[in-house]
Amino acid sequence: MAEILEKQKMNIVIAGHVDHGKSTVIGRLLADTGSLPDGKLEQVQENCRRNSKPFEYAFLIDALKDEQSQGITIDTARVFFKTVKRNYIILDAPGHIEFLKNMVTGAARAEAALLVIDADEGVRENSRRHGYMMSMLGIRQIAILVNKMDLKAYSRDVFEAIVKEYTAFLKEINVVPACFIPVSAMLGDNIAALSPQHMPWYTGKTVLDMLDAFEKEPPPLDKPFRMPVQDVYKFTRFGDNRRIVAGTIETGSLALGDEVVFYPSGKKSRVKTIECFNAPAQTQAVCGTAAGFTLEEQIYVTRGELATKAGEPKPRVSSRIRVNLFWLGRDPLVQKKDYLFKLGTARVTARLEEVRRVIDASDLNAASKNQVERHDVAECVFKLNRAIAFDPTSDIGATGRFVIVDNYEIRGGGIIAEGLDDRQTWLRETVMLRNYKWEKSIISPEKRAEKYNQKSTLLVLTGEKQVDRKAIAKQLEDRLFEDGKVVYFLGIGNVLYGIDADIKGRDGNQHQEHMRRLSEVANILLDAGIILLLTAVELTQDDLEIMKTTVSPEKIETVWVGENVTTDIAYDLQLTQHENVEESVDILKAYLQDKGIIFRPW
Amino acid sequence: MDHLEQLESLSVHILREAYASFKNLCMLWSIGKDSTVLLWLARKAFYGHVPFPLVHIDTNFKIPEMIAYRDRLAREWGLEMVYGMNEEALREKQTFPDGAIDRIACCRNLKSTALANTLSGKWPRYVLNHKTGSYEVYKNTEPYTGVIVGVRADEEGSRSKERYFSPRDRENSWDFGDQPPEFWNQFKTDFPPGTHLRIHPLLDWTELNIWEYIERENIPTVSLYYNQGDGKRYRSLGCYPCTTPIESPSRNVAEIIEELKSGGLKNVAERSGRAQDKDDGGGLETLRRDGYM
């Protein structure tokens, strides 16, 4: 019992050009390790005999009918087998170029790779492409099998020529191969046992020896604590009052009493309990665990933030990043188009700002383009619509990996090379420090929201000078007040002549400082649970970015009042019926209800 | 972390992603060991709560102990327990046990079709009233568009092609040739409105892992899995006309684990007691495309 419980598990992927023999290698591994259920091999052989086609090991794993008729393995298949040392899961990666996304799926989860090269055909386009992608996906252990040696009369010269050519290629992409093994998967040479009769000149490892020689990477326990927040649970059934911050710990560990800091907000609190179900109370949770903890002081945390520990290296927070990515979408990655960017549990809108370099994975030539084509590997800069927390991949792999979604599909993925300064860098440190130092009330934001029966929100009404935003805002304030809401109207001038008396003026940095102070005032009022109605002339996207950096972005709703949009602001709602104040107020009220900020009457 | 803790953490992570990403989720509970482990993992993920309904497709031919066990746990664990069935086929006796149709057609009638119509809300759903202890017509007829299922990759050839988040089209069918990539722990969780989704948190588990976990967590299971003295037990649970017990001396979880590791079952396919597999030449593939679990 103890023996099997402690037995290691390792995910491996088999890649290589189409028809170079990946499936045969897998079939042979299964057969030679006695991993096939009784009768399975005979059943497939019988099928082949009945259909008068030669038996191939590939048929064993190509369990799907359609797939066998096509003759290629078409999706990531998981195949289990074991050696005395450990249990293996093979994530079969097909070589056909159309199926590159399946290879990515397999390779992204693998700890080691076998790359198969046909001795007869030699190094081909996908031999190189797969090698490159594996290194980018973070696989550090790669063994190369030179297959179908039987077709080349087991020639040592053929083998060594391929070793030379492919080693040179791997060197260019900084990959050190674990070893090269000459095999015939069909005949079983050097798979489970050496083949002194066919290749007496090869005395290195067999494929099975090599698999067992791959090392498990130690869990990243000594890295800083990182846990992307998946959710905050409060299930009130059965009188449960716990408010549990849940997520999977990527690196490091967390203990009772630790001070945790959430980014990008910079909010902090202390770990009160580490939660678990059907297990004794825990004092610590380590990387790899799908964990959950409660906090001493209630703070407003949402999915998408990154939990870290005070006193450890901080993550980077920015809305501009330089990345390496590969693109799988049929349509190229282009500028001036919104993409969904996912990293950890964060989801933001992203735009391609610049393509710095495109590398053709098959020949590694760099070309300069302003878009990224299907199956290209590229170095790019992205602008995100709001800042996220991450680590450059060279520091921590897990929190620097992202995917890009377009039209519901994952079209590409990659790693963050570095965070770049954005237009809010000057402000962000101040805000994070303010959040870190914030003295918290006993009353939690949820409690306030429950009491006031509303979600605290900043509703920004902006538009051209001659359009009367204030009349609408004041009427809305009156209506909400009469409904029993805790609401407050704030004209921008109310701040300009008081709080800003020392810096009044609308040029350059003073304007930014003006927006910052206004946003700080808004932040205090929002913390008090209020619905704040703010009016200002012609706010720009930059102004909005300052507000979004200062106040939680999900608490801001922006409305452009009037037909003519004269700035670049990305508003949530446009109000064209502004002449009719009553109607405008109705629309805004309905909008707040739709957003769940206030509730519809029964 | 040992291998069970690793498997548990990934499954919990997937369950939490599903809960954060999709509305109208439900979990299929076949009463078998795999989906019961899945249910247990949901209680792990949400700290004793199960924040979505459990759906059981009752063929009316299930072994009676299974239904008693289902209702006992549903009450003890405070589950939102829902079942559906193909009442028309049963009324008109369009079943294999009635001699009207073959096994595959029967599975399609009582399982695939019942499942599709229960998920869509077209046919009545019945929900356990925890106060009265009996089932009543469920008022909620909204389609369940995200369905959490306890399939494992090692069960059978076609299942090893699945993804953790796997879209089905409106007919519930499965285009296995065109599946989204899954990078690292970034699963495809964005789908056009109307997409039906299967979520597979147990994909990486083996039959042995399931039993090891049942032992470690002390998860209650149906007594049918154990030899009660006659030297027979069920290895896989289904409808009584099509499921036969296997010869096995195992009387408890520890003995089953031992049997799987070294004993007589080491090289016998898990579903060998399920007659419908043999009738479907290519394994479960035909049924799977129609939405069979």
JSON list of N, CA, C and O in Angstrom, two decimals, chain A residues 139-170:
[
{"chain": "A", "resi": 139, "resn": "ILE", "atom": "N", "xyz": [9.15, 23.01, -20.73]},
{"chain": "A", "resi": 139, "resn": "ILE", "atom": "CA", "xyz": [9.68, 21.64, -20.54]},
{"chain": "A", "resi": 139, "resn": "ILE", "atom": "C", "xyz": [11.20, 21.69, -20.65]},
{"chain": "A", "resi": 139, "resn": "ILE", "atom": "O", "xyz": [11.72, 22.11, -21.68]},
{"chain": "A", "resi": 140, "resn": "ARG", "atom": "N", "xyz": [11.87, 21.25, -19.62]},
{"chain": "A", "resi": 140, "resn": "ARG", "atom": "CA", "xyz": [13.33, 21.36, -19.64]},
{"chain": "A", "resi": 140, "resn": "ARG", "atom": "C", "xyz": [14.00, 20.04, -20.00]},
{"chain": "A", "resi": 140, "resn": "ARG", "atom": "O", "xyz": [15.17, 20.02, -20.34]},
{"chain": "A", "resi": 141, "resn": "GLN", "atom": "N", "xyz": [13.28, 18.92, -19.87]},
{"chain": "A", "resi": 141, "resn": "GLN", "atom": "CA", "xyz": [13.90, 17.61, -20.13]},
{"chain": "A", "resi": 141, "resn": "GLN", "atom": "C", "xyz": [13.35, 17.04, -21.43]},
{"chain": "A", "resi": 141, "resn": "GLN", "atom": "O", "xyz": [12.19, 16.70, -21.52]},
{"chain": "A", "resi": 142, "resn": "ILE", "atom": "N", "xyz": [14.23, 16.95, -22.43]},
{"chain": "A", "resi": 142, "resn": "ILE", "atom": "CA", "xyz": [13.80, 16.42, -23.73]},
{"chain": "A", "resi": 142, "resn": "ILE", "atom": "C", "xyz": [14.78, 15.34, -24.18]},
{"chain": "A", "resi": 142, "resn": "ILE", "atom": "O", "xyz": [15.99, 15.56, -24.24]},
{"chain": "A", "resi": 143, "resn": "ALA", "atom": "N", "xyz": [14.23, 14.16, -24.53]},
{"chain": "A", "resi": 143, "resn": "ALA", "atom": "CA", "xyz": [15.05, 13.11, -25.13]},
{"chain": "A", "resi": 143, "resn": "ALA", "atom": "C", "xyz": [14.60, 12.92, -26.57]},
{"chain": "A", "resi": 143, "resn": "ALA", "atom": "O", "xyz": [13.41, 13.00, -26.87]},
{"chain": "A", "resi": 144, "resn": "ILE", "atom": "N", "xyz": [15.56, 12.70, -27.47]},
{"chain": "A", "resi": 144, "resn": "ILE", "atom": "CA", "xyz": [15.22, 12.57, -28.88]},
{"chain": "A", "resi": 144, "resn": "ILE", "atom": "C", "xyz": [15.38, 11.11, -29.31]},
{"chain": "A", "resi": 144, "resn": "ILE", "atom": "O", "xyz": [16.43, 10.51, -29.11]},
{"chain": "A", "resi": 145, "resn": "LEU", "atom": "N", "xyz": [14.29, 10.56, -29.87]},
{"chain": "A", "resi": 145, "resn": "LEU", "atom": "CA", "xyz": [14.34, 9.19, -30.37]},
{"chain": "A", "resi": 145, "resn": "LEU", "atom": "C", "xyz": [14.49, 9.24, -31.88]},
{"chain": "A", "resi": 145, "resn": "LEU", "atom": "O", "xyz": [13.65, 9.81, -32.57]},
{"chain": "A", "resi": 146, "resn": "VAL", "atom": "N", "xyz": [15.57, 8.68, -32.39]},
{"chain": "A", "resi": 146, "resn": "VAL", "atom": "CA", "xyz": [15.73, 8.59, -33.84]},
{"chain": "A", "resi": 146, "resn": "VAL", "atom": "C", "xyz": [15.15, 7.23, -34.23]},
{"chain": "A", "resi": 146, "resn": "VAL", "atom": "O", "xyz": [15.73, 6.18, -33.95]},
{"chain": "A", "resi": 147, "resn": "ASN", "atom": "N", "xyz": [13.97, 7.27, -34.84]},
{"chain": "A", "resi": 147, "resn": "ASN", "atom": "CA", "xyz": [13.15, 6.08, -35.04]},
{"chain": "A", "resi": 147, "resn": "ASN", "atom": "C", "xyz": [13.35, 5.49, -36.45]},
{"chain": "A", "resi": 147, "resn": "ASN", "atom": "O", "xyz": [13.92, 6.14, -37.32]},
{"chain": "A", "resi": 148, "resn": "LYS", "atom": "N", "xyz": [12.81, 4.31, -36.63]},
{"chain": "A", "resi": 148, "resn": "LYS", "atom": "CA", "xyz": [12.85, 3.59, -37.91]},
{"chain": "A", "resi": 148, "resn": "LYS", "atom": "C", "xyz": [14.30, 3.32, -38.35]},
{"chain": "A", "resi": 148, "resn": "LYS", "atom": "O", "xyz": [14.63, 3.40, -39.54]},
{"chain": "A", "resi": 149, "resn": "MET", "atom": "N", "xyz": [15.13, 3.04, -37.36]},
{"chain": "A", "resi": 149, "resn": "MET", "atom": "CA", "xyz": [16.53, 2.73, -37.67]},
{"chain": "A", "resi": 149, "resn": "MET", "atom": "C", "xyz": [16.61, 1.50, -38.57]},
{"chain": "A", "resi": 149, "resn": "MET", "atom": "O", "xyz": [17.56, 1.35, -39.35]},
{"chain": "A", "resi": 150, "resn": "ASP", "atom": "N", "xyz": [15.62, 0.61, -38.48]},
{"chain": "A", "resi": 150, "resn": "ASP", "atom": "CA", "xyz": [15.61, -0.60, -39.31]},
{"chain": "A", "resi": 150, "resn": "ASP", "atom": "C", "xyz": [15.58, -0.26, -40.80]},
{"chain": "A", "resi": 150, "resn": "ASP", "atom": "O", "xyz": [16.12, -0.98, -41.63]},
{"chain": "A", "resi": 151, "resn": "LEU", "atom": "N", "xyz": [14.93, 0.89, -41.13]},
{"chain": "A", "resi": 151, "resn": "LEU", "atom": "CA", "xyz": [14.85, 1.27, -42.54]},
{"chain": "A", "resi": 151, "resn": "LEU", "atom": "C", "xyz": [16.20, 1.77, -43.07]},
{"chain": "A", "resi": 151, "resn": "LEU", "atom": "O", "xyz": [16.40, 1.86, -44.28]},
{"chain": "A", "resi": 152, "resn": "LYS", "atom": "N", "xyz": [17.11, 2.13, -42.19]},
{"chain": "A", "resi": 152, "resn": "LYS", "atom": "CA", "xyz": [18.42, 2.62, -42.61]},
{"chain": "A", "resi": 152, "resn": "LYS", "atom": "C", "xyz": [19.52, 1.62, -42.24]},
{"chain": "A", "resi": 152, "resn": "LYS", "atom": "O", "xyz": [20.66, 2.00, -41.97]},
{"chain": "A", "resi": 153, "resn": "ALA", "atom": "N", "xyz": [19.14, 0.36, -42.17]},
{"chain": "A", "resi": 153, "resn": "ALA", "atom": "CA", "xyz": [20.10, -0.73, -41.88]},
{"chain": "A", "resi": 153, "resn": "ALA", "atom": "C", "xyz": [20.87, -0.48, -40.59]},
{"chain": "A", "resi": 153, "resn": "ALA", "atom": "O", "xyz": [22.04, -0.84, -40.46]},
{"chain": "A", "resi": 154, "resn": "TYR", "atom": "N", "xyz": [20.18, 0.17, -39.62]},
{"chain": "A", "resi": 154, "resn": "TYR", "atom": "CA", "xyz": [20.78, 0.45, -38.30]},
{"chain": "A", "resi": 154, "resn": "TYR", "atom": "C", "xyz": [22.11, 1.19, -38.41]},
{"chain": "A", "resi": 154, "resn": "TYR", "atom": "O", "xyz": [23.05, 0.95, -37.66]},
{"chain": "A", "resi": 155, "resn": "SER", "atom": "N", "xyz": [22.18, 2.11, -39.35]},
{"chain": "A", "resi": 155, "resn": "SER", "atom": "CA", "xyz": [23.43, 2.79, -39.65]},
{"chain": "A", "resi": 155, "resn": "SER", "atom": "C", "xyz": [23.79, 3.83, -38.60]},
{"chain": "A", "resi": 155, "resn": "SER", "atom": "O", "xyz": [23.03, 4.75, -38.31]},
{"chain": "A", "resi": 156, "resn": "ARG", "atom": "N", "xyz": [24.95, 3.67, -38.04]},
{"chain": "A", "resi": 156, "resn": "ARG", "atom": "CA", "xyz": [25.44, 4.60, -37.04]},
{"chain": "A", "resi": 156, "resn": "ARG", "atom": "C", "xyz": [25.66, 5.99, -37.65]},
{"chain": "A", "resi": 156, "resn": "ARG", "atom": "O", "xyz": [25.42, 7.01, -37.00]},
{"chain": "A", "resi": 157, "resn": "ASP", "atom": "N", "xyz": [26.10, 6.03, -38.90]},
{"chain": "A", "resi": 157, "resn": "ASP", "atom": "CA", "xyz": [26.36, 7.31, -39.56]},
{"chain": "A", "resi": 157, "resn": "ASP", "atom": "C", "xyz": [25.08, 8.14, -39.72]},
{"chain": "A", "resi": 157, "resn": "ASP", "atom": "O", "xyz": [25.07, 9.34, -39.50]},
{"chain": "A", "resi": 158, "resn": "VAL", "atom": "N", "xyz": [24.01, 7.45, -40.12]},
{"chain": "A", "resi": 158, "resn": "VAL", "atom": "CA", "xyz": [22.72, 8.15, -40.27]},
{"chain": "A", "resi": 158, "resn": "VAL", "atom": "C", "xyz": [22.31, 8.77, -38.94]},
{"chain": "A", "resi": 158, "resn": "VAL", "atom": "O", "xyz": [21.92, 9.92, -38.85]},
{"chain": "A", "resi": 159, "resn": "PHE", "atom": "N", "xyz": [22.42, 7.92, -37.89]},
{"chain": "A", "resi": 159, "resn": "PHE", "atom": "CA", "xyz": [22.05, 8.38, -36.54]},
{"chain": "A", "resi": 159, "resn": "PHE", "atom": "C", "xyz": [22.87, 9.61, -36.15]},
{"chain": "A", "resi": 159, "resn": "PHE", "atom": "O", "xyz": [22.33, 10.64, -35.71]},
{"chain": "A", "resi": 160, "resn": "GLU", "atom": "N", "xyz": [24.17, 9.54, -36.36]},
{"chain": "A", "resi": 160, "resn": "GLU", "atom": "CA", "xyz": [25.03, 10.62, -35.88]},
{"chain": "A", "resi": 160, "resn": "GLU", "atom": "C", "xyz": [24.86, 11.91, -36.67]},
{"chain": "A", "resi": 160, "resn": "GLU", "atom": "O", "xyz": [25.01, 13.00, -36.14]},
{"chain": "A", "resi": 161, "resn": "ALA", "atom": "N", "xyz": [24.49, 11.77, -37.94]},
{"chain": "A", "resi": 161, "resn": "ALA", "atom": "CA", "xyz": [24.23, 12.98, -38.75]},
{"chain": "A", "resi": 161, "resn": "ALA", "atom": "C", "xyz": [23.01, 13.72, -38.19]},
{"chain": "A", "resi": 161, "resn": "ALA", "atom": "O", "xyz": [22.99, 14.95, -38.09]},
{"chain": "A", "resi": 162, "resn": "ILE", "atom": "N", "xyz": [21.98, 12.94, -37.82]},
{"chain": "A", "resi": 162, "resn": "ILE", "atom": "CA", "xyz": [20.77, 13.57, -37.25]},
{"chain": "A", "resi": 162, "resn": "ILE", "atom": "C", "xyz": [21.08, 14.19, -35.89]},
{"chain": "A", "resi": 162, "resn": "ILE", "atom": "O", "xyz": [20.64, 15.30, -35.58]},
{"chain": "A", "resi": 163, "resn": "VAL", "atom": "N", "xyz": [21.86, 13.49, -35.08]},
{"chain": "A", "resi": 163, "resn": "VAL", "atom": "CA", "xyz": [22.26, 14.03, -33.77]},
{"chain": "A", "resi": 163, "resn": "VAL", "atom": "C", "xyz": [22.94, 15.38, -33.96]},
{"chain": "A", "resi": 163, "resn": "VAL", "atom": "O", "xyz": [22.64, 16.36, -33.28]},
{"chain": "A", "resi": 164, "resn": "LYS", "atom": "N", "xyz": [23.81, 15.46, -34.94]},
{"chain": "A", "resi": 164, "resn": "LYS", "atom": "CA", "xyz": [24.59, 16.68, -35.17]},
{"chain": "A", "resi": 164, "resn": "LYS", "atom": "C", "xyz": [23.68, 17.83, -35.61]},
{"chain": "A", "resi": 164, "resn": "LYS", "atom": "O", "xyz": [23.72, 18.93, -35.06]},
{"chain": "A", "resi": 165, "resn": "GLU", "atom": "N", "xyz": [22.82, 17.53, -36.59]},
{"chain": "A", "resi": 165, "resn": "GLU", "atom": "CA", "xyz": [21.95, 18.57, -37.12]},
{"chain": "A", "resi": 165, "resn": "GLU", "atom": "C", "xyz": [20.99, 19.09, -36.06]},
{"chain": "A", "resi": 165, "resn": "GLU", "atom": "O", "xyz": [20.81, 20.29, -35.89]},
{"chain": "A", "resi": 166, "resn": "TYR", "atom": "N", "xyz": [20.37, 18.17, -35.31]},
{"chain": "A", "resi": 166, "resn": "TYR", "atom": "CA", "xyz": [19.34, 18.59, -34.36]},
{"chain": "A", "resi": 166, "resn": "TYR", "atom": "C", "xyz": [19.96, 19.23, -33.10]},
{"chain": "A", "resi": 166, "resn": "TYR", "atom": "O", "xyz": [19.38, 20.16, -32.53]},
{"chain": "A", "resi": 167, "resn": "THR", "atom": "N", "xyz": [21.14, 18.78, -32.71]},
{"chain": "A", "resi": 167, "resn": "THR", "atom": "CA", "xyz": [21.81, 19.39, -31.57]},
{"chain": "A", "resi": 167, "resn": "THR", "atom": "C", "xyz": [22.13, 20.86, -31.87]},
{"chain": "A", "resi": 167, "resn": "THR", "atom": "O", "xyz": [21.96, 21.73, -31.01]},
{"chain": "A", "resi": 168, "resn": "ALA", "atom": "N", "xyz": [22.54, 21.11, -33.09]},
{"chain": "A", "resi": 168, "resn": "ALA", "atom": "CA", "xyz": [22.85, 22.49, -33.49]},
{"chain": "A", "resi": 168, "resn": "ALA", "atom": "C", "xyz": [21.60, 23.36, -33.41]},
{"chain": "A", "resi": 168, "resn": "ALA", "atom": "O", "xyz": [21.64, 24.50, -32.93]},
{"chain": "A", "resi": 169, "resn": "PHE", "atom": "N", "xyz": [20.48, 22.80, -33.85]},
{"chain": "A", "resi": 169, "resn": "PHE", "atom": "CA", "xyz": [19.23, 23.54, -33.76]},
{"chain": "A", "resi": 169, "resn": "PHE", "atom": "C", "xyz": [18.85, 23.83, -32.31]},
{"chain": "A", "resi": 169, "resn": "PHE", "atom": "O", "xyz": [18.52, 24.96, -31.95]},
{"chain": "A", "resi": 170, "resn": "LEU", "atom": "N", "xyz": [18.92, 22.81, -31.45]},
{"chain": "A", "resi": 170, "resn": "LEU", "atom": "CA", "xyz": [18.54, 22.98, -30.05]},
{"chain": "A", "resi": 170, "resn": "LEU", "atom": "C", "xyz": [19.42, 24.01, -29.36]},
{"chain": "A", "resi": 170, "resn": "LEU", "atom": "O", "xyz": [18.97, 24.76, -28.50]}
]
